[in-house]
mmCIF file of C-alpha atoms and ligand atoms in Angstrom:
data_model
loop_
_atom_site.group_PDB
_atom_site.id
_atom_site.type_symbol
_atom_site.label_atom_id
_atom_site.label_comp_id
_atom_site.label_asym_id
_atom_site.label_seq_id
_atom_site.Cartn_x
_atom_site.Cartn_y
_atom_site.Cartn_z
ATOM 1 C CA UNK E 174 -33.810 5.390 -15.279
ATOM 2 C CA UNK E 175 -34.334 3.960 -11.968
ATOM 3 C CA UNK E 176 -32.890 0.112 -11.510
ATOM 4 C CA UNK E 177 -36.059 -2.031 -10.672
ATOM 5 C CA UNK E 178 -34.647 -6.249 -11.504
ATOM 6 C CA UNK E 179 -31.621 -7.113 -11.524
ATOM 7 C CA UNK E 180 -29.219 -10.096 -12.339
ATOM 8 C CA UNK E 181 -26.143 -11.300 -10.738
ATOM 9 C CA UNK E 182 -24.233 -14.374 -12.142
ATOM 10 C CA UNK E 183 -22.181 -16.066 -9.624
ATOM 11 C CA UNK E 184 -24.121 -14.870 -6.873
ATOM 12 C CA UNK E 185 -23.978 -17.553 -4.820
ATOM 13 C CA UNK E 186 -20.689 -16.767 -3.003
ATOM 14 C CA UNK E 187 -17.859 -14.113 -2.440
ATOM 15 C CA UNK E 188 -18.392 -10.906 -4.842
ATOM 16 C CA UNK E 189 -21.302 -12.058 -6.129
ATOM 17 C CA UNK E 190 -23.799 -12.635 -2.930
ATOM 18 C CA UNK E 191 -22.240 -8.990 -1.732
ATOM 19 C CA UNK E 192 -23.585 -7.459 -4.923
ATOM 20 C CA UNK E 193 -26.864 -9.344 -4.372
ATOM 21 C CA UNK E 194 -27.330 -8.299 -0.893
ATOM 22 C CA UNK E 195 -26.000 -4.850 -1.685
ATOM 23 C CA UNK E 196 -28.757 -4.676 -4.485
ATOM 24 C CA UNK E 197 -31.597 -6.209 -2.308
ATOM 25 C CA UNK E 198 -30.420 -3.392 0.382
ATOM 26 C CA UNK E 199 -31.978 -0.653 -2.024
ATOM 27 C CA UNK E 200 -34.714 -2.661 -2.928
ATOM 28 C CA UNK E 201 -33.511 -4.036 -6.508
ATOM 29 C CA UNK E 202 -35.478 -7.356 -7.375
ATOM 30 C CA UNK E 203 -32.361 -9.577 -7.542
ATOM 31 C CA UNK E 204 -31.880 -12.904 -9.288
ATOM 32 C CA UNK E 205 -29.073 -15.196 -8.473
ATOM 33 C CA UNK E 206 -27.871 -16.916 -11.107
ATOM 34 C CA UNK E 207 -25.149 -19.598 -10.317
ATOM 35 C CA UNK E 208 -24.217 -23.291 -10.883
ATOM 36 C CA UNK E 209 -23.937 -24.255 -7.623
ATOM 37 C CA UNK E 210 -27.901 -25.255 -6.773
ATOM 38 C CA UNK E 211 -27.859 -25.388 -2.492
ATOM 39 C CA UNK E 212 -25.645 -22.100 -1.897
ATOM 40 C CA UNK E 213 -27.578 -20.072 -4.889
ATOM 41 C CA UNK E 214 -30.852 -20.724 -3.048
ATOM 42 C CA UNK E 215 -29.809 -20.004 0.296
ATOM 43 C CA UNK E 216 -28.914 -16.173 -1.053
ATOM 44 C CA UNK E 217 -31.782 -15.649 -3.073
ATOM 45 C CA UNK E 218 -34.069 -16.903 0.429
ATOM 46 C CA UNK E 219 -31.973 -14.423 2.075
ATOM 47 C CA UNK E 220 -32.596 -11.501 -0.425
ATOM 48 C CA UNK E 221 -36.389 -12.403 -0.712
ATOM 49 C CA UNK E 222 -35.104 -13.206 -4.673
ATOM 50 C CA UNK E 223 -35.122 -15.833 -6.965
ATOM 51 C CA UNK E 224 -32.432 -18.353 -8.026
ATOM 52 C CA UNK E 225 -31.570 -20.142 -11.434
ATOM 53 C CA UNK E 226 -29.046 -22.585 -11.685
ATOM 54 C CA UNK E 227 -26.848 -22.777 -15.043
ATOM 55 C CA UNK E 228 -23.621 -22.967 -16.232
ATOM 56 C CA UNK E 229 -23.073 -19.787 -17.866
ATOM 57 C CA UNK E 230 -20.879 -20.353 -20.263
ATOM 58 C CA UNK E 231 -23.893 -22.164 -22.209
ATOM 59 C CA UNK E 232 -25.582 -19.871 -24.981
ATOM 60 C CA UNK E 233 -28.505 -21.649 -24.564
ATOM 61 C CA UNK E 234 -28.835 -21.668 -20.729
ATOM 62 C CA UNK E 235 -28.187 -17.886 -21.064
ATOM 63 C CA UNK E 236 -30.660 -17.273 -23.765
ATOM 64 C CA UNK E 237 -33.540 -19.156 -21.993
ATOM 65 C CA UNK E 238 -32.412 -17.102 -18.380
ATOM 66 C CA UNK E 239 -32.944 -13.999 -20.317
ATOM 67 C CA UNK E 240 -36.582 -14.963 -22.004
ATOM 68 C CA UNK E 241 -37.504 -16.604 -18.953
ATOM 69 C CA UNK E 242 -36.440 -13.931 -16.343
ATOM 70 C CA UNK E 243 -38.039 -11.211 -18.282
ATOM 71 C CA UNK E 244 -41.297 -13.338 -19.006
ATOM 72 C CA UNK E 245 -41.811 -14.195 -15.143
ATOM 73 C CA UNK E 246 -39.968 -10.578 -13.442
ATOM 74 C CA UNK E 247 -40.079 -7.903 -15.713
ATOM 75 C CA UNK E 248 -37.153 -6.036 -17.968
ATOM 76 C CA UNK E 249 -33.946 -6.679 -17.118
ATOM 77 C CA UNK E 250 -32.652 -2.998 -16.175
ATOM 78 C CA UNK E 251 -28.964 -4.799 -15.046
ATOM 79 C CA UNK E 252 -27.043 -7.268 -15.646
ATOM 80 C CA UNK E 253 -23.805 -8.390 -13.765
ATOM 81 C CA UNK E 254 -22.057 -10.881 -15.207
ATOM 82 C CA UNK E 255 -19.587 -11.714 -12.316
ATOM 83 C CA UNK E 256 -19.264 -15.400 -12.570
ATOM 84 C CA UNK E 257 -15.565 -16.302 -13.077
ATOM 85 C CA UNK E 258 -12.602 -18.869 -13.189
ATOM 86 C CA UNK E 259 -9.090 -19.505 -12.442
ATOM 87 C CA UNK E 260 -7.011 -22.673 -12.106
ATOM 88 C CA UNK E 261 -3.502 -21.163 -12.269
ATOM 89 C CA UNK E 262 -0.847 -22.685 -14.677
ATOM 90 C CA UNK E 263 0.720 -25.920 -15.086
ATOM 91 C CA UNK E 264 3.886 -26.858 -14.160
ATOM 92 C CA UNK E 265 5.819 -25.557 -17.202
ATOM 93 C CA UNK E 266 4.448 -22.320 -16.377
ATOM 94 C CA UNK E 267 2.276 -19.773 -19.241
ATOM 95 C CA UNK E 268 3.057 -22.017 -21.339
ATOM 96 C CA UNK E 269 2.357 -25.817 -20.261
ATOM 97 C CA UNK E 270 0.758 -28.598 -21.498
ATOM 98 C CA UNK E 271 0.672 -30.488 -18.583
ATOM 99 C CA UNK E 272 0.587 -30.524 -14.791
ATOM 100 C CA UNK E 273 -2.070 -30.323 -11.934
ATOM 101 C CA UNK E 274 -5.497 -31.464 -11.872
ATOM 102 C CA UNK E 275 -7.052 -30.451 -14.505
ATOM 103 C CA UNK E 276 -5.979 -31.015 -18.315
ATOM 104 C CA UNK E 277 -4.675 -27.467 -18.844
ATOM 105 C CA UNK E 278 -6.264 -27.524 -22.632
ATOM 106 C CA UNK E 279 -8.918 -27.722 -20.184
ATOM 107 C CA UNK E 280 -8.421 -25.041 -18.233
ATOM 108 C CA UNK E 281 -8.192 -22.847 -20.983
ATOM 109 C CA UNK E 282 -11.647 -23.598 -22.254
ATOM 110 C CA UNK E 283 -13.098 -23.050 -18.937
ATOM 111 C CA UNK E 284 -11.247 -19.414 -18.782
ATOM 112 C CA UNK E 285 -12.744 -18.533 -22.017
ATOM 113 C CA UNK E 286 -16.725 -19.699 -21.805
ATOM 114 C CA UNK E 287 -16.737 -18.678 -18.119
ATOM 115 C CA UNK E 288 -14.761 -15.300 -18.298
ATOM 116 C CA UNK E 289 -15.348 -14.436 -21.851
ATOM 117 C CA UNK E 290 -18.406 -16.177 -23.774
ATOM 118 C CA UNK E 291 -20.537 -15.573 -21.008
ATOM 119 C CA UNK E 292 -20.283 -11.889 -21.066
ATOM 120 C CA UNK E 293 -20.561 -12.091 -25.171
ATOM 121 C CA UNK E 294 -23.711 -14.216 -24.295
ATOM 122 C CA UNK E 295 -25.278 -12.377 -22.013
ATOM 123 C CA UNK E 296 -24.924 -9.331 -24.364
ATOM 124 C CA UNK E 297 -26.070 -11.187 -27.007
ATOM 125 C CA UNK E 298 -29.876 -11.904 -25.990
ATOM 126 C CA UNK E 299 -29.887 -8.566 -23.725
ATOM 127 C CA UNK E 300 -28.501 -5.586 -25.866
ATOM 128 C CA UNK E 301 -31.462 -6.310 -28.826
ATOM 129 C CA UNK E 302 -33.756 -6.081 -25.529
ATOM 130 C CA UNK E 303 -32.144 -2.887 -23.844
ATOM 131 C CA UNK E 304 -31.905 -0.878 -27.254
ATOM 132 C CA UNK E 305 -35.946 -1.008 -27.943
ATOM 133 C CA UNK E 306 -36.067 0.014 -23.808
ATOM 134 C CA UNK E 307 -33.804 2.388 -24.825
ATOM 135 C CA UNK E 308 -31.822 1.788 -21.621
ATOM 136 C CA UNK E 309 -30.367 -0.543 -20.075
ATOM 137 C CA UNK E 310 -27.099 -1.290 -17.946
ATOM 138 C CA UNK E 311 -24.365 -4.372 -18.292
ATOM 139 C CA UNK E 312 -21.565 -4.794 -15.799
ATOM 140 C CA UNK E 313 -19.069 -7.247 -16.400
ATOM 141 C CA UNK E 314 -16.430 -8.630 -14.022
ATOM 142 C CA UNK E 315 -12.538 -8.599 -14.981
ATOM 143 C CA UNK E 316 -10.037 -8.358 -12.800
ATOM 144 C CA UNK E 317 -6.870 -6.164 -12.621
ATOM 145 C CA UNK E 318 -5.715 -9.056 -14.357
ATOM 146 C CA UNK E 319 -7.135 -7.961 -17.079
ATOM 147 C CA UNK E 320 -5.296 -4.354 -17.451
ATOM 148 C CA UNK E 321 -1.444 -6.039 -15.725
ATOM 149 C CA UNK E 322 -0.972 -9.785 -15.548
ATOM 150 C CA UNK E 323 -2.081 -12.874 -13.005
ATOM 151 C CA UNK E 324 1.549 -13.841 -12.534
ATOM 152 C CA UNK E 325 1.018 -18.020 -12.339
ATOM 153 C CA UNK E 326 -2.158 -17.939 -14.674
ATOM 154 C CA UNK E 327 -1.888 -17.520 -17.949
ATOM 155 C CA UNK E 328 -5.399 -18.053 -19.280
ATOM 156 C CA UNK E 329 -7.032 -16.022 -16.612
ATOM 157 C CA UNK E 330 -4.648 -13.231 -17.240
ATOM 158 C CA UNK E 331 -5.896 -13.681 -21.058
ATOM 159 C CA UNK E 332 -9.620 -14.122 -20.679
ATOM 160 C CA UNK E 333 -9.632 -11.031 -18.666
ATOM 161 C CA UNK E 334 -8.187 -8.846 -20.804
ATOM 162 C CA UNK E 335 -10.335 -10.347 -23.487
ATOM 163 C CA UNK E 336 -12.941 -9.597 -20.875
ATOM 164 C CA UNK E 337 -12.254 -5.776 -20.938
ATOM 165 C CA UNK E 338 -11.757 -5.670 -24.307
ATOM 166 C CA UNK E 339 -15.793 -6.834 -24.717
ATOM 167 C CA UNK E 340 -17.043 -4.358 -22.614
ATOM 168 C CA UNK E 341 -14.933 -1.473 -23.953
ATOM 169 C CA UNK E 342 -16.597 -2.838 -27.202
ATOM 170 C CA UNK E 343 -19.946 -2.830 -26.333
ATOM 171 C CA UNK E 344 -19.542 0.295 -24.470
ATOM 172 C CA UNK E 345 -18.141 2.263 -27.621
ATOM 173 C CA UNK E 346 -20.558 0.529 -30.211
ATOM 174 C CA UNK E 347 -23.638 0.781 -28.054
ATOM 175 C CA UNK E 348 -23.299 4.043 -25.448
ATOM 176 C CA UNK E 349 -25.485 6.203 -27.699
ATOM 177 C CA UNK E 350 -28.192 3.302 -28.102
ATOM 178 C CA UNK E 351 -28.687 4.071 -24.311
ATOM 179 C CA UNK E 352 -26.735 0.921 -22.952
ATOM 180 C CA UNK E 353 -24.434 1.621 -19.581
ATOM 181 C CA UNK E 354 -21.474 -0.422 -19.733
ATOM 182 C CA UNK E 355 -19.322 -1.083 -16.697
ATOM 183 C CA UNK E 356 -15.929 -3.274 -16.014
ATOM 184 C CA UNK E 357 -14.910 -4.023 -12.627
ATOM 185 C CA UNK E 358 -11.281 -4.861 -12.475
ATOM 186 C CA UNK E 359 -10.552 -5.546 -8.875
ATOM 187 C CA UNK E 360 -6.655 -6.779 -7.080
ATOM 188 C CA UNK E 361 -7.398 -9.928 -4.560
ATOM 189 C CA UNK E 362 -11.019 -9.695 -2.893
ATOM 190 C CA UNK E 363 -11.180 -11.982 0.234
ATOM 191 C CA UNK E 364 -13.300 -15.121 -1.720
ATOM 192 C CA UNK E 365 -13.123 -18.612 -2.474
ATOM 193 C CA UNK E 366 -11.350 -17.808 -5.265
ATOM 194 C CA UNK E 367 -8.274 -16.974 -3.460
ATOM 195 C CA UNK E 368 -8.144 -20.375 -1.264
ATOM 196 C CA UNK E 369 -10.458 -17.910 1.557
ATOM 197 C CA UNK E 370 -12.680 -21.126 2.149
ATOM 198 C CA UNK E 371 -15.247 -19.302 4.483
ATOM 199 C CA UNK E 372 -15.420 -15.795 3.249
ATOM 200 C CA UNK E 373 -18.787 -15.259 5.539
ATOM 201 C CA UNK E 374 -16.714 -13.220 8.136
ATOM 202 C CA UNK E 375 -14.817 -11.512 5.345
ATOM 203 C CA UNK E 376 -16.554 -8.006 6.288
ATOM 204 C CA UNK E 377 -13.825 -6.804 8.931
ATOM 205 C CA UNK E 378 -10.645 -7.592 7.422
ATOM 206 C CA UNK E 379 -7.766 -9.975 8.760
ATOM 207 C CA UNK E 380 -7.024 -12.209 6.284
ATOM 208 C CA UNK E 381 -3.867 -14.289 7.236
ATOM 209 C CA UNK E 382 -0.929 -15.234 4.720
ATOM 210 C CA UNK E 383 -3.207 -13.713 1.855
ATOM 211 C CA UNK E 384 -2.352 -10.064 2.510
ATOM 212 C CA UNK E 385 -1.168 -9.231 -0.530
ATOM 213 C CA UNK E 386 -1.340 -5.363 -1.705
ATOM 214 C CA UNK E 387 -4.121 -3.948 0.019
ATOM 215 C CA UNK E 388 -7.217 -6.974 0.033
ATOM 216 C CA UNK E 389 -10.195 -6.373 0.153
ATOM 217 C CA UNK E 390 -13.513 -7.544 1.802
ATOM 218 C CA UNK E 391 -16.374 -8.754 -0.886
ATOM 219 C CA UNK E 392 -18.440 -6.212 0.950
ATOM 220 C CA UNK E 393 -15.940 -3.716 0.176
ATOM 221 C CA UNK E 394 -15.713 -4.493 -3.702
ATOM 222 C CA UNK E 395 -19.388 -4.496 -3.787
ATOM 223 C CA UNK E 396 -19.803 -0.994 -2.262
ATOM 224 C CA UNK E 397 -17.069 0.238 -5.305
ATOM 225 C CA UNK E 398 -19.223 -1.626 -7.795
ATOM 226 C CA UNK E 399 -22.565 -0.021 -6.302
ATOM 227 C CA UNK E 400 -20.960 3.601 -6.358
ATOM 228 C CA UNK E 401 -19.579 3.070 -9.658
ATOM 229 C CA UNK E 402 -22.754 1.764 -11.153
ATOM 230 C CA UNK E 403 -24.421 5.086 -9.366
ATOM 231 C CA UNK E 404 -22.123 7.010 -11.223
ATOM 232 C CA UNK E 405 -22.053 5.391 -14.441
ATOM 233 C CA UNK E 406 -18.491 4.857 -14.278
ATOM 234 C CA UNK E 407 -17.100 2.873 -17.169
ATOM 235 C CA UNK E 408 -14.279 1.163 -15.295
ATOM 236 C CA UNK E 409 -14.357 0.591 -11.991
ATOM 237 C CA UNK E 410 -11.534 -0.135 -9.836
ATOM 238 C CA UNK E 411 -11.858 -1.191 -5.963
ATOM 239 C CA UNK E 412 -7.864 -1.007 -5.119
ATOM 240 C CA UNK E 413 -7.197 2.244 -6.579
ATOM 241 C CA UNK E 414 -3.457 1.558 -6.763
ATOM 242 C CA UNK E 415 -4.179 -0.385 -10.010
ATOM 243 C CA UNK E 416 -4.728 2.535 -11.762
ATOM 244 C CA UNK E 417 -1.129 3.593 -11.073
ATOM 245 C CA UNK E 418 0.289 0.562 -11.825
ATOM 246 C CA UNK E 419 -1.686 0.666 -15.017
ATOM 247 C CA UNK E 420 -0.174 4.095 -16.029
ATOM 248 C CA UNK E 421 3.712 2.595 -15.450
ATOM 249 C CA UNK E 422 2.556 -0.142 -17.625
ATOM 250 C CA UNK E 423 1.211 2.196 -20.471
ATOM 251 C CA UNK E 424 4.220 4.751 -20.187
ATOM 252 C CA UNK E 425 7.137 2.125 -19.933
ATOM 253 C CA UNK E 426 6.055 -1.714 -21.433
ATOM 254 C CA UNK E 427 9.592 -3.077 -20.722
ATOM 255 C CA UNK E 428 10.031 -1.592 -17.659
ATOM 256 C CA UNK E 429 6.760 -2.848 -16.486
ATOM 257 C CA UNK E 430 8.047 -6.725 -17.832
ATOM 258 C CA UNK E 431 11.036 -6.211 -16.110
ATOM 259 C CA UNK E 432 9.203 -5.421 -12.222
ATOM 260 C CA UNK E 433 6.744 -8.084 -12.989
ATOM 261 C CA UNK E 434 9.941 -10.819 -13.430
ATOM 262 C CA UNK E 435 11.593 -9.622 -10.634
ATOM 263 C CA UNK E 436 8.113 -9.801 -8.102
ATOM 264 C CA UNK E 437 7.295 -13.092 -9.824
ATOM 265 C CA UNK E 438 11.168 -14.368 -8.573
ATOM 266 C CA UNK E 439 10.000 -12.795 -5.063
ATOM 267 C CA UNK E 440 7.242 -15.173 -5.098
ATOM 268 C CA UNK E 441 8.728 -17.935 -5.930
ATOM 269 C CA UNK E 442 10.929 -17.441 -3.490
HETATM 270 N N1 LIG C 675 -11.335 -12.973 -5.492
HETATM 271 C C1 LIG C 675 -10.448 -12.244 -6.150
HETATM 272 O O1 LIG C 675 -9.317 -12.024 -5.677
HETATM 273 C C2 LIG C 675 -10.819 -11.624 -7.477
HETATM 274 C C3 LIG C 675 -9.975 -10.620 -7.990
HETATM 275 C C4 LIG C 675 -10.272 -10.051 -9.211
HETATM 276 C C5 LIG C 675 -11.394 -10.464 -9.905
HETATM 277 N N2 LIG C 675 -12.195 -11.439 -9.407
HETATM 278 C C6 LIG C 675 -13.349 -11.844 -10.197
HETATM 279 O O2 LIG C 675 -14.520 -11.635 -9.454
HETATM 280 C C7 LIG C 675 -15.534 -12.547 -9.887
HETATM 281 C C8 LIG C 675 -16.141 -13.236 -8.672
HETATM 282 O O3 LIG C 675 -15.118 -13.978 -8.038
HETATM 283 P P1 LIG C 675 -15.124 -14.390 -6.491
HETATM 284 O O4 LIG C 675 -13.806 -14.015 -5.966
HETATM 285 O O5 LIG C 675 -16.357 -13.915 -5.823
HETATM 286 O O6 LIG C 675 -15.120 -15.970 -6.665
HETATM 287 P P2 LIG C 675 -15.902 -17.137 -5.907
HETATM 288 O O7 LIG C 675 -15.225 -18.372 -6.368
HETATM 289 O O8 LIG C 675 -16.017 -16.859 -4.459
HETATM 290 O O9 LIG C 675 -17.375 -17.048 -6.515
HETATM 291 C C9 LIG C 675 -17.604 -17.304 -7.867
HETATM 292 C C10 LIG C 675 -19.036 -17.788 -8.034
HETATM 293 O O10 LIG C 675 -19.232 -18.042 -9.427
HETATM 294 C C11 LIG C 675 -19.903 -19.302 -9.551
HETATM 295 N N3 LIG C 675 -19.574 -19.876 -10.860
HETATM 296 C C12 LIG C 675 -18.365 -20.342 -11.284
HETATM 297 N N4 LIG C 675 -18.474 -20.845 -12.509
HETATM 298 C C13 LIG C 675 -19.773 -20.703 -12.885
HETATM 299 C C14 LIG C 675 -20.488 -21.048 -14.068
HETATM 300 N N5 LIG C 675 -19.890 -21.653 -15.095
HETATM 301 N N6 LIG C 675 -21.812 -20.744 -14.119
HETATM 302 C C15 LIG C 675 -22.435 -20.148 -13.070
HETATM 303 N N7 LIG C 675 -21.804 -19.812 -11.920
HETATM 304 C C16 LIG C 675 -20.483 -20.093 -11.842
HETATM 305 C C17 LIG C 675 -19.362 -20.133 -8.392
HETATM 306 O O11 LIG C 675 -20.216 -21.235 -8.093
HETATM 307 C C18 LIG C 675 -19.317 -19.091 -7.280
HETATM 308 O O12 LIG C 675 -20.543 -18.999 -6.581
HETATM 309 C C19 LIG C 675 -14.850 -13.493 -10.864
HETATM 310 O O13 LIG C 675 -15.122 -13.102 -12.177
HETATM 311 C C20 LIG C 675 -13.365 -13.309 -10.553
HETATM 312 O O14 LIG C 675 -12.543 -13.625 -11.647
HETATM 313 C C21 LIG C 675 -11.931 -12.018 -8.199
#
């Protein structure tokens, strides 16, 4: 089934806007769904698509993007929910209460309506949709977090394995209803996200202090997610060292603990 409209969440900026402009390239209708109003705009004028501006970690906002989208574009043929959060641990480490600048109960919430809920939301009010189709395609946006460990951020590190868990979920319960599931689980992509302020030049590589095993451009991860997507590939992984480093994990547990405490020392210096 060809892709016709599309949605991105967090489109606005780093992984996000290079999956909408990606998606425009082969002339998918794209929306751009983010929170942030001025720089969600200035993609979708770009694109020639349309932007909506919610938070969506709000069932509600997500419900009435769905209905609303659909009503004024067309079916939904894919949905990426790529919107995501980190704010690193408090000063205790994994497992403070305090520290920073945000309450880390806080922090925690954020991780789980942003990374989580919205990808249980989005499925919510689009699988119902997709099965009368009979097709339809959700990709959802871990992290390699999600299959190792953030060292310094514990509720990332949990919300995106909870994050993986959902899709391999919906992928198992719905494949045969004709629903595509992908995860992306990508190392560190040059974004905001990463302290990469201006990640407009991120297309040729160069990125300073943040070199950190092998990162990548946005452009780059969006290419992976477009080939993947192409190929219906359930998970998708742009720095294909992580699928190494997940087999270590998987064959030795303690092992894997035991290189993770050591590199965490390394960083710490
Ligand atoms: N950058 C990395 O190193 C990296 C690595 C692995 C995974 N990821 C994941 O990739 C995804 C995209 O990250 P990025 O690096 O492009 O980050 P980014 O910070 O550059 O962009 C994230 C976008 O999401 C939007 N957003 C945040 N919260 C939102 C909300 N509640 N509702 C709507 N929009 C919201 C932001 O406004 C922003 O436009 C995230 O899920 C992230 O966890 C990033």
């Amino acid at each position: 089934m060809p892709i016709k409209n599309a949605v991105v969440t967090g489109g606005a900026r780093g992984i996000g806007r290079a999956i909408c402009r990606r998606l425009s390239r082969e002339g998918i209708s794209v929306v751009v769904v983010d929170i942030d109003e001025s720089a969600a705009n200035m993609v979708a004028g770009e694109i020639n698509g349309k932007a909506y501006v919610l938070d969506v970690g709000d069932e509600s906002a997500l419900a009435g993007l769905v209905h609303d989208v659909e009503k004024d574009t067309g079916p939904i043929d894919l949905f990426i929910s790529n919107a995501g959060v980190g704010y690193g641990d408090g000063e205790e480490g994994a497992a403070s209460k305090d520290g920073g600048l945000h309450a880390i109960d806080d922090r925690w919430e954020a991780c789980w309506r942003v990374n989580v809920m919205a990808h249980v939301y989005a499925a919510r009010y689009l699988v119902p949709r997709m099965i009368a189709r009979g097709h339809g395609y959700l990709v959802n946006v871990a992290s390699a977090a999600g299959l190792l460990s953030q060292i310094g951020d514990a509720a990332y590190s949990a919300t995106k394995h909870a994050a993986v868990a959902f899709a391999e979920s919906l992928a198992i319960t719905h494949g045969e209803q004709g629903i595509d599931v992908s995860v992306v689980c990508p190392q560190a992509v040059a974004t905001r996200m990463i302290g990469i302020e201006d990640d407009s030049e991120s297309m040729d590589g160069g990125f300073g202090g943040n070199d950190v095993d092998g990162i990548l451009s946005a452009e780059e991860v969006a290419e992976c997610i477009f080939d993947g997507i192409r190929e219906k590939r359930f998970l998708i992984l742009p720095h294909s060292q992580v699928a190494t480093y997940v087999q270590r994990k998987a064959s030795d547990h303690d092992r894997w603990i035991s290189g993770m405490q050591r590199f965490r020392k390394r960083l710490s210096g």
